[in-house]
Amino acid sequence: MARRRQLYEGKAKILFEGPEPGTLVQYFKDDATAFNAQKKGTITGKGVLNNRISEFLMMKLAEIGIPTHFVRRLNMREQLIKEVEIIPIEVVVRNIAAGSISTRLGIAEGTRLPRSIMEFYYKNDTLGDPMVAEEHITAFGWAMPQDMDDIIHMTLRINDFLTGLFLGVGITLVDFKVEFGRLWENEDMRIVLADEISPDNCRLWDTKTNEKMDKDRFRRDLGKVEEAYQEVAKRLGILPEAGNADMKGPEMMQ
Ligand code: TMP
């Protein structure tokens, strides 16, 4: 079978040429890495689940007016996306201390932060994705000041919306990472949400037990990694095996 031309292979996804100009096919792998790929592994079925979870969350975000690169899901592991120019910045929002903020600043994991904190990291594997300030981003031209205004505004809305959505299914959104891209339409440029939103790039804790339901189970060898991703999909009402679950909404929990 003729295979589409591969344009880029990342740690968890592959990008192929899309069926028409301005589109790409995003393929979700089961590969997992952590600590800048020093730790490598496979999470069976992760690609299928992340494809569905990211589709679901991006479609929900589009409903509240967040522009995204997502067009439609093509099959179990692939989605059609709009081709964008990725802004080389990872935007992290933290609601509760965990991971690097806990180690760097000595804040116990699980401490609710006085307010949501946004951080920026420069996407550069050789440098290990260093944390940067908005000053660096605009001074070095990675994004314009007006791009940053859009990114910050959208990211705050994403945080508020996803916090509520996850809370509704018994999950606490501890932190997450998003990426944005420039979408060119003729002479006009808009910033849109890109990449993926999944348990690979969110910290999701069960609201009642604080049990981890995200990639920290892989990073920290906690076991039951596949089960955690499945549980997130199940609570969102989108587990592929759940029969005719395509259009099912979230399962509400007390
Ligand atoms: P951190 O606590 O390791 O800085 O991670 C913050 C959030 O960002 C967490 O939800 C995991 C996510 N993240 C990524 O998606 N990619 C990365 O490369 C890193 C370091 C974190």
Short mmCIF file of C-alpha atoms and ligand atoms in Angstrom, two decimals:
data_model
loop_
_atom_site.label_atom_id
_atom_site.label_comp_id
_atom_site.label_asym_id
_atom_site.label_seq_id
_atom_site.Cartn_x
_atom_site.Cartn_y
_atom_site.Cartn_z
CA MET A 1 0.00 0.00 0.00
CA ALA A 2 1.30 3.43 -0.90
CA ARG A 3 2.28 5.20 2.28
CA ARG A 4 2.02 8.92 2.77
CA ARG A 5 5.28 10.77 2.94
CA GLN A 6 6.58 11.08 6.49
CA LEU A 7 7.53 14.65 7.35
CA TYR A 8 8.59 14.43 10.97
CA GLU A 9 8.92 11.84 13.71
CA GLY A 10 8.72 12.96 17.32
CA LYS A 11 8.88 10.98 20.55
CA ALA A 12 5.19 10.13 20.68
CA LYS A 13 3.84 11.09 17.25
CA ILE A 14 4.62 11.02 13.54
CA LEU A 15 3.48 13.66 11.06
CA PHE A 16 2.66 12.64 7.49
CA GLU A 17 1.77 14.71 4.48
CA GLY A 18 -1.99 15.27 4.43
CA PRO A 19 -4.46 14.51 1.65
CA GLU A 20 -4.72 18.14 0.62
CA PRO A 21 -2.42 21.17 0.83
CA GLY A 22 -2.34 22.75 4.26
CA THR A 23 -3.20 19.52 6.05
CA LEU A 24 -1.15 16.88 7.85
CA VAL A 25 -1.89 13.48 9.30
CA GLN A 26 -0.89 13.13 12.95
CA TYR A 27 -0.17 9.51 13.94
CA PHE A 28 -0.10 8.60 17.67
CA LYS A 29 2.51 6.02 18.69
CA ASP A 30 2.56 3.83 21.79
CA ASP A 31 6.13 4.99 22.49
CA ALA A 32 6.70 6.87 25.71
CA THR A 33 9.74 8.81 26.80
CA ALA A 34 10.57 10.79 29.89
CA PHE A 35 13.37 13.02 31.15
CA ASN A 36 14.28 14.21 27.64
CA ALA A 37 14.17 10.67 26.28
CA GLN A 38 16.64 9.25 28.81
CA LYS A 39 13.86 6.85 29.79
CA LYS A 40 12.10 5.01 26.97
CA GLY A 41 9.25 2.54 26.89
CA THR A 42 5.98 1.50 25.35
CA ILE A 43 2.52 1.97 26.75
CA THR A 44 0.32 -0.51 24.87
CA GLY A 45 -2.71 1.20 23.40
CA LYS A 46 -1.57 4.70 24.42
CA GLY A 47 -1.62 5.99 20.84
CA VAL A 48 -5.21 4.90 20.31
CA LEU A 49 -6.34 6.45 23.59
CA ASN A 50 -4.42 9.72 23.17
CA ASN A 51 -5.81 10.09 19.64
CA ARG A 52 -9.33 9.88 21.10
CA ILE A 53 -8.68 11.92 24.22
CA SER A 54 -6.97 14.73 22.29
CA GLU A 55 -9.76 14.72 19.69
CA PHE A 56 -12.38 14.98 22.43
CA LEU A 57 -10.65 17.78 24.33
CA MET A 58 -9.78 19.81 21.23
CA MET A 59 -13.37 19.54 19.96
CA LYS A 60 -14.68 20.70 23.35
CA LEU A 61 -12.22 23.61 23.35
CA ALA A 62 -13.29 24.54 19.81
CA GLU A 63 -16.86 24.71 21.11
CA ILE A 64 -15.86 27.48 23.53
CA GLY A 65 -14.07 29.34 20.76
CA ILE A 66 -10.45 28.19 21.12
CA PRO A 67 -9.09 27.77 17.58
CA THR A 68 -7.23 24.46 17.17
CA HIS A 69 -5.32 22.57 14.48
CA PHE A 70 -7.69 19.59 14.77
CA VAL A 71 -9.85 18.78 11.72
CA ARG A 72 -11.14 15.24 12.26
CA ARG A 73 -10.12 11.81 13.40
CA LEU A 74 -9.27 9.48 10.51
CA ASN A 75 -8.88 6.14 12.28
CA MET A 76 -7.73 4.56 15.55
CA ARG A 77 -4.30 6.19 15.54
CA GLU A 78 -4.52 9.07 13.10
CA GLN A 79 -6.13 12.46 12.92
CA LEU A 80 -6.24 15.06 10.20
CA ILE A 81 -4.84 18.40 11.33
CA LYS A 82 -4.17 21.76 9.77
CA GLU A 83 -0.54 22.40 8.97
CA VAL A 84 0.80 25.06 11.30
CA GLU A 85 4.17 26.57 12.03
CA ILE A 86 4.86 25.38 15.58
CA ILE A 87 5.92 28.13 17.98
CA PRO A 88 8.93 26.62 19.78
CA ILE A 89 7.50 27.20 23.24
CA GLU A 90 5.91 24.75 25.69
CA VAL A 91 3.31 26.53 27.81
CA VAL A 92 2.78 24.90 31.20
CA VAL A 93 0.00 25.81 33.61
CA ARG A 94 0.11 24.58 37.19
CA ASN A 95 -2.81 24.58 39.60
CA ILE A 96 -1.29 22.26 42.19
CA ALA A 97 2.43 21.77 42.85
CA ALA A 98 3.91 18.60 41.33
CA GLY A 99 6.91 17.57 39.27
CA SER A 100 9.55 20.14 38.46
CA ILE A 101 8.06 23.05 40.46
CA SER A 102 8.10 20.83 43.56
CA THR A 103 11.72 19.80 43.12
CA ARG A 104 12.96 23.20 41.97
CA LEU A 105 11.24 25.33 44.60
CA GLY A 106 10.80 22.75 47.37
CA ILE A 107 7.00 22.87 47.41
CA ALA A 108 5.41 19.62 48.58
CA GLU A 109 3.56 17.76 45.82
CA GLY A 110 -0.14 18.27 46.21
CA THR A 111 0.08 21.82 47.58
CA ARG A 112 -2.58 23.97 45.93
CA LEU A 113 -0.84 27.00 44.44
CA PRO A 114 -2.06 30.45 45.56
CA ARG A 115 -3.08 30.99 41.95
CA SER A 116 -2.56 29.21 38.64
CA ILE A 117 1.01 29.70 37.48
CA MET A 118 2.01 29.82 33.82
CA GLU A 119 5.54 28.91 32.75
CA PHE A 120 7.26 28.86 29.36
CA TYR A 121 9.91 26.42 28.16
CA TYR A 122 11.98 26.77 25.01
CA LYS A 123 11.46 23.65 22.86
CA ASN A 124 15.01 22.50 22.28
CA ASP A 125 16.00 18.90 23.02
CA THR A 126 19.73 19.64 22.92
CA LEU A 127 19.29 22.21 25.68
CA GLY A 128 16.77 20.04 27.56
CA ASP A 129 13.83 22.44 27.07
CA PRO A 130 15.02 25.21 29.43
CA MET A 131 12.51 27.41 31.24
CA VAL A 132 12.44 30.90 29.76
CA ALA A 133 10.69 34.18 30.49
CA GLU A 134 8.36 36.02 28.12
CA GLU A 135 11.26 38.46 27.71
CA HIS A 136 13.43 35.77 26.11
CA ILE A 137 10.58 34.66 23.85
CA THR A 138 9.93 38.12 22.45
CA ALA A 139 13.57 39.28 22.46
CA PHE A 140 14.73 36.26 20.44
CA GLY A 141 11.69 36.47 18.15
CA TRP A 142 10.29 33.01 18.95
CA ALA A 143 6.94 34.79 19.22
CA MET A 144 5.79 38.41 18.93
CA PRO A 145 4.37 40.26 21.95
CA GLN A 146 0.88 40.15 20.37
CA ASP A 147 1.27 36.38 19.81
CA MET A 148 2.10 36.01 23.50
CA ASP A 149 -1.03 37.97 24.45
CA ASP A 150 -3.13 35.51 22.42
CA ILE A 151 -1.26 32.49 23.82
CA ILE A 152 -1.61 33.62 27.44
CA HIS A 153 -5.29 34.51 27.03
CA MET A 154 -6.10 31.18 25.31
CA THR A 155 -4.08 29.16 27.82
CA LEU A 156 -5.93 30.69 30.79
CA ARG A 157 -9.26 29.86 29.14
CA ILE A 158 -8.05 26.32 28.39
CA ASN A 159 -7.07 25.89 32.03
CA ASP A 160 -10.40 27.13 33.37
CA PHE A 161 -12.40 25.03 30.92
CA LEU A 162 -10.41 21.81 31.31
CA THR A 163 -10.29 22.16 35.10
CA GLY A 164 -14.11 22.19 35.14
CA LEU A 165 -14.47 19.45 32.53
CA PHE A 166 -12.15 17.08 34.40
CA LEU A 167 -13.63 17.95 37.79
CA GLY A 168 -17.01 16.89 36.40
CA VAL A 169 -15.65 13.36 35.88
CA GLY A 170 -13.84 13.13 39.21
CA ILE A 171 -10.39 14.17 37.99
CA THR A 172 -8.24 17.03 39.30
CA LEU A 173 -6.25 18.86 36.60
CA VAL A 174 -2.96 19.38 38.46
CA ASP A 175 -0.98 20.82 35.54
CA PHE A 176 -0.61 20.51 31.79
CA LYS A 177 1.48 21.54 28.81
CA VAL A 178 0.18 22.96 25.55
CA GLU A 179 1.75 24.11 22.31
CA PHE A 180 0.57 26.62 19.74
CA GLY A 181 1.18 27.14 16.06
CA ARG A 182 0.77 29.83 13.44
CA LEU A 183 -1.97 29.06 10.94
CA TRP A 184 -1.62 30.97 7.69
CA GLU A 185 -4.75 31.64 5.68
CA ASN A 186 -3.80 33.75 2.66
CA GLU A 187 -2.13 36.82 4.14
CA ASP A 188 -3.67 36.36 7.60
CA MET A 189 -2.05 34.58 10.49
CA ARG A 190 -3.80 33.24 13.60
CA ILE A 191 -2.41 31.45 16.58
CA VAL A 192 -4.10 28.10 17.16
CA LEU A 193 -3.79 25.33 19.73
CA ALA A 194 -1.67 22.52 18.26
CA ASP A 195 0.07 19.25 19.23
CA GLU A 196 -2.10 17.18 21.60
CA ILE A 197 -3.77 17.28 24.99
CA SER A 198 -3.65 13.88 26.67
CA PRO A 199 -2.42 12.13 29.82
CA ASP A 200 1.08 12.36 28.24
CA ASN A 201 1.11 16.09 28.86
CA CYS A 202 -1.28 16.62 31.76
CA ARG A 203 -1.13 15.61 35.40
CA LEU A 204 -4.50 14.13 36.25
CA TRP A 205 -5.29 12.94 39.78
CA ASP A 206 -8.39 11.11 40.94
CA THR A 207 -10.25 13.78 42.88
CA LYS A 208 -11.16 11.45 45.75
CA THR A 209 -7.99 9.37 46.17
CA ASN A 210 -5.35 11.60 44.48
CA GLU A 211 -4.26 8.51 42.55
CA LYS A 212 -2.19 9.48 39.50
CA MET A 213 -3.91 8.86 36.14
CA ASP A 214 -1.25 10.17 33.76
CA LYS A 215 2.28 9.71 32.42
CA ASP A 216 3.79 10.08 35.91
CA ARG A 217 2.84 6.39 36.32
CA PHE A 218 5.38 5.67 33.56
CA ARG A 219 7.93 8.32 34.61
CA ARG A 220 7.96 7.03 38.20
CA ASP A 221 7.41 3.30 37.51
CA LEU A 222 4.13 3.22 39.40
CA GLY A 223 2.61 0.43 37.26
CA LYS A 224 -0.91 0.26 35.80
CA VAL A 225 0.00 2.83 33.14
CA GLU A 226 -2.32 1.52 30.39
CA GLU A 227 -5.14 1.19 32.91
CA ALA A 228 -4.75 4.83 33.98
CA TYR A 229 -5.01 6.15 30.40
CA GLN A 230 -8.01 3.87 29.81
CA GLU A 231 -9.69 5.14 32.95
CA VAL A 232 -9.30 8.76 31.81
CA ALA A 233 -10.88 7.87 28.44
CA LYS A 234 -13.63 5.91 30.18
CA ARG A 235 -14.51 8.77 32.50
CA LEU A 236 -14.63 11.16 29.55
CA GLY A 237 -17.04 8.70 27.91
CA ILE A 238 -14.80 8.00 24.91
CA LEU A 239 -13.26 4.56 25.44
CA PRO A 240 -13.07 3.06 21.91
CA GLU A 241 -14.22 -0.36 23.15
CA ALA A 242 -17.30 1.10 24.77
CA GLY A 243 -19.48 0.14 21.79
CA ASN A 244 -21.16 3.04 20.08
CA ALA A 245 -19.34 5.52 22.28
CA ASP A 246 -18.46 7.97 19.54
CA MET A 247 -20.86 10.66 20.60
CA LYS A 248 -21.17 9.88 24.28
CA GLY A 249 -20.57 12.79 26.61
CA PRO A 250 -18.70 12.72 29.91
CA GLU A 251 -19.89 10.44 32.69
CA MET A 252 -20.82 12.70 35.60
CA MET A 253 -19.42 11.78 39.00
CA GLN A 254 -20.26 13.09 42.46
P1 TMP B 1 7.06 19.28 34.87
O1 TMP B 1 6.51 19.30 36.27
O2 TMP B 1 7.95 18.11 34.59
O3 TMP B 1 7.70 20.59 34.51
O4 TMP B 1 5.81 19.10 33.89
C1 TMP B 1 4.73 19.99 33.89
C2 TMP B 1 3.64 19.48 32.97
O5 TMP B 1 4.08 19.51 31.63
C3 TMP B 1 3.21 18.04 33.23
O6 TMP B 1 1.81 17.95 33.07
C4 TMP B 1 3.91 17.24 32.18
C5 TMP B 1 4.04 18.21 31.04
N1 TMP B 1 5.28 18.03 30.28
C6 TMP B 1 5.21 17.71 28.93
O7 TMP B 1 4.13 17.56 28.37
N2 TMP B 1 6.38 17.58 28.25
C7 TMP B 1 7.59 17.74 28.82
O8 TMP B 1 8.62 17.60 28.14
C8 TMP B 1 7.64 18.05 30.22
C9 TMP B 1 8.96 18.22 30.92
C10 TMP B 1 6.46 18.19 30.89
#
